[in-house]
Tab-separated table of C-alpha atoms in Angstrom:
chain	number	residue	atom	x	y	z
A	1	UNK	CA	9.548	-27.969	-17.975
A	2	UNK	CA	9.682	-25.684	-14.953
A	3	UNK	CA	6.148	-26.588	-13.841
A	4	UNK	CA	6.965	-30.290	-14.182
A	5	UNK	CA	9.957	-29.814	-11.863
A	6	UNK	CA	7.856	-27.887	-9.345
A	7	UNK	CA	5.178	-30.597	-9.351
A	8	UNK	CA	7.839	-33.293	-8.972
A	9	UNK	CA	9.385	-31.540	-5.979
A	10	UNK	CA	6.005	-30.998	-4.300
A	11	UNK	CA	5.080	-34.669	-4.803
A	12	UNK	CA	8.476	-35.902	-3.638
A	13	UNK	CA	8.078	-33.968	-0.377
A	14	UNK	CA	4.476	-35.229	0.078
A	15	UNK	CA	3.166	-31.679	-0.075
A	16	UNK	CA	1.036	-32.018	-3.211
A	17	UNK	CA	-2.031	-34.151	-2.438
A	18	UNK	CA	-4.008	-33.882	-5.680
A	19	UNK	CA	-3.785	-32.151	-9.057
A	20	UNK	CA	-7.024	-30.713	-10.404
A	21	UNK	CA	-5.399	-29.322	-13.546
A	22	UNK	CA	-1.902	-28.738	-14.824
A	23	UNK	CA	-0.462	-26.961	-17.827
A	24	UNK	CA	2.938	-25.613	-18.823
A	25	UNK	CA	2.394	-22.469	-16.743
A	26	UNK	CA	-0.522	-23.365	-14.450
A	27	UNK	CA	-1.168	-25.726	-11.587
A	28	UNK	CA	-4.351	-26.084	-9.608
A	29	UNK	CA	-4.429	-28.607	-6.832
A	30	UNK	CA	-4.484	-29.378	-3.131
A	31	UNK	CA	-1.502	-29.340	-0.806
A	32	UNK	CA	-0.987	-30.502	2.767
A	33	UNK	CA	-0.546	-27.835	5.353
A	34	UNK	CA	2.973	-28.284	6.661
A	35	UNK	CA	2.974	-30.314	9.838
A	36	UNK	CA	-0.648	-31.441	9.478
A	37	UNK	CA	-1.488	-34.004	6.819
A	38	UNK	CA	-5.159	-34.015	7.871
A	39	UNK	CA	-5.734	-30.489	6.513
A	40	UNK	CA	-5.357	-29.477	2.891
A	41	UNK	CA	-5.599	-26.136	1.123
A	42	UNK	CA	-6.310	-25.201	-2.471
A	43	UNK	CA	-3.275	-24.063	-4.464
A	44	UNK	CA	-3.343	-22.033	-7.675
A	45	UNK	CA	0.124	-21.597	-9.113
A	46	UNK	CA	0.799	-19.584	-12.248
A	47	UNK	CA	4.217	-19.008	-13.779
A	48	UNK	CA	4.525	-15.612	-15.458
A	49	UNK	CA	7.391	-13.504	-16.731
A	50	UNK	CA	8.438	-10.364	-14.916
A	51	UNK	CA	6.910	-8.420	-17.801
A	52	UNK	CA	3.489	-10.030	-17.375
A	53	UNK	CA	3.556	-9.983	-13.566
A	54	UNK	CA	1.873	-6.566	-13.012
A	55	UNK	CA	-1.080	-7.666	-15.158
A	56	UNK	CA	-1.343	-11.040	-13.442
A	57	UNK	CA	-1.083	-9.387	-10.033
A	58	UNK	CA	-3.803	-6.857	-10.887
A	59	UNK	CA	-6.102	-9.611	-12.140
A	60	UNK	CA	-5.687	-12.001	-9.222
A	61	UNK	CA	-5.834	-9.348	-6.482
A	62	UNK	CA	-9.051	-7.827	-7.838
A	63	UNK	CA	-12.609	-9.042	-7.500
A	64	UNK	CA	-14.750	-10.040	-10.444
A	65	UNK	CA	-16.657	-6.741	-10.531
A	66	UNK	CA	-13.496	-4.642	-10.548
A	67	UNK	CA	-11.921	-6.843	-13.227
A	68	UNK	CA	-15.018	-6.317	-15.370
A	69	UNK	CA	-14.889	-2.567	-14.762
A	70	UNK	CA	-11.215	-2.084	-15.672
A	71	UNK	CA	-11.415	-4.398	-18.696
A	72	UNK	CA	-14.484	-2.544	-19.986
A	73	UNK	CA	-12.648	0.747	-19.484
A	74	UNK	CA	-9.674	-0.594	-21.448
A	75	UNK	CA	-12.029	-1.779	-24.217
A	76	UNK	CA	-13.465	1.746	-24.540
A	77	UNK	CA	-9.902	2.927	-25.225
A	78	UNK	CA	-9.501	0.214	-27.893
A	79	UNK	CA	-7.381	-1.975	-25.645
A	80	UNK	CA	-7.853	-5.471	-24.364
A	81	UNK	CA	-6.659	-6.056	-20.802
A	82	UNK	CA	-6.003	-9.557	-19.509
A	83	UNK	CA	-3.936	-11.234	-16.831
A	84	UNK	CA	-1.186	-11.504	-19.467
A	85	UNK	CA	-1.004	-7.908	-20.641
A	86	UNK	CA	-2.547	-4.947	-22.366
A	87	UNK	CA	-3.210	-5.320	-26.067
A	88	UNK	CA	-4.072	-2.662	-28.632
A	89	UNK	CA	-6.964	-3.065	-31.055
A	90	UNK	CA	-5.946	-2.823	-34.681
A	91	UNK	CA	-8.018	-2.600	-37.855
A	92	UNK	CA	-7.340	-3.679	-41.444
A	93	UNK	CA	-4.302	-5.802	-40.624
A	94	UNK	CA	-2.767	-9.053	-41.687
A	95	UNK	CA	-4.110	-11.318	-38.935
A	96	UNK	CA	-1.290	-13.851	-39.433
A	97	UNK	CA	1.051	-11.491	-37.577
A	98	UNK	CA	-1.305	-10.439	-34.793
A	99	UNK	CA	-2.903	-11.995	-31.745
A	100	UNK	CA	-6.596	-12.757	-31.983
A	101	UNK	CA	-7.568	-12.220	-28.390
A	102	UNK	CA	-10.889	-14.000	-28.712
A	103	UNK	CA	-9.494	-17.204	-30.181
A	104	UNK	CA	-9.704	-20.718	-28.747
A	105	UNK	CA	-5.982	-20.904	-27.900
A	106	UNK	CA	-6.371	-19.686	-24.349
A	107	UNK	CA	-6.244	-15.940	-24.829
A	108	UNK	CA	-8.237	-14.374	-22.042
A	109	UNK	CA	-10.323	-11.511	-23.317
A	110	UNK	CA	-13.479	-12.699	-25.019
A	111	UNK	CA	-14.287	-9.959	-27.485
A	112	UNK	CA	-15.732	-11.530	-30.627
A	113	UNK	CA	-14.474	-10.453	-34.029
A	114	UNK	CA	-11.807	-8.076	-32.753
A	115	UNK	CA	-8.117	-8.417	-33.418
A	116	UNK	CA	-5.460	-7.075	-31.072
A	117	UNK	CA	-1.714	-6.774	-31.309
A	118	UNK	CA	0.801	-7.227	-28.576
A	119	UNK	CA	2.034	-3.788	-27.569
A	120	UNK	CA	5.617	-4.509	-26.608
A	121	UNK	CA	6.229	-0.961	-25.383
A	122	UNK	CA	3.405	-1.201	-22.863
A	123	UNK	CA	4.419	-4.606	-21.574
A	124	UNK	CA	8.172	-4.131	-21.367
A	125	UNK	CA	8.768	-0.420	-20.871
A	126	UNK	CA	5.786	1.438	-19.527
A	127	UNK	CA	4.342	-1.033	-17.038
A	128	UNK	CA	6.739	-2.087	-14.319
A	129	UNK	CA	4.024	-2.290	-11.661
A	130	UNK	CA	0.246	-2.371	-11.383
A	131	UNK	CA	-0.006	1.379	-10.669
A	132	UNK	CA	1.362	2.058	-14.157
A	133	UNK	CA	-1.518	0.081	-15.668
A	134	UNK	CA	-3.982	2.488	-14.060
A	135	UNK	CA	-1.896	5.456	-15.181
A	136	UNK	CA	-1.698	4.190	-18.757
A	137	UNK	CA	-5.481	3.752	-18.832
A	138	UNK	CA	-6.049	7.248	-17.396
A	139	UNK	CA	-7.455	5.952	-14.112
A	140	UNK	CA	-6.665	6.788	-10.517
A	141	UNK	CA	-4.944	3.939	-8.692
A	142	UNK	CA	-7.279	1.732	-6.646
A	143	UNK	CA	-5.739	-0.181	-3.744
A	144	UNK	CA	-6.217	-3.934	-3.366
A	145	UNK	CA	-8.639	-3.593	-0.457
A	146	UNK	CA	-10.916	-1.450	-2.642
A	147	UNK	CA	-10.819	-3.821	-5.624
A	148	UNK	CA	-12.561	-6.747	-3.937
């Protein structure tokens, strides 16, 4: 609903030129640069909650190599790290009540045959910014300019 309103407003103001893909929380498209309809720029828009924001920010401000590194580090600690959060690996559980991170429903981390649960304490209490993600994983903080 929110994304539909955003798209409607951007179209109404002749800012949005083309939509490449759109979901409930994602928009990828091209927009006019204000004041110059001959130049367009690529727009990636993602709606996330304040609880997911540090994870999304870490993911989208890091390069592919750094993302691989920190996700692999999290996996060694039996966690799955994605742009949506940090999940804890669990064994011998009722999978109906857990999140299968490798499933086809859009979950990000592609670890076959592993089941993870949403760790509400990590998402809502421990991690209020990206530095806390590093701290929770036992890593020194790496600035954005060194994550590219």
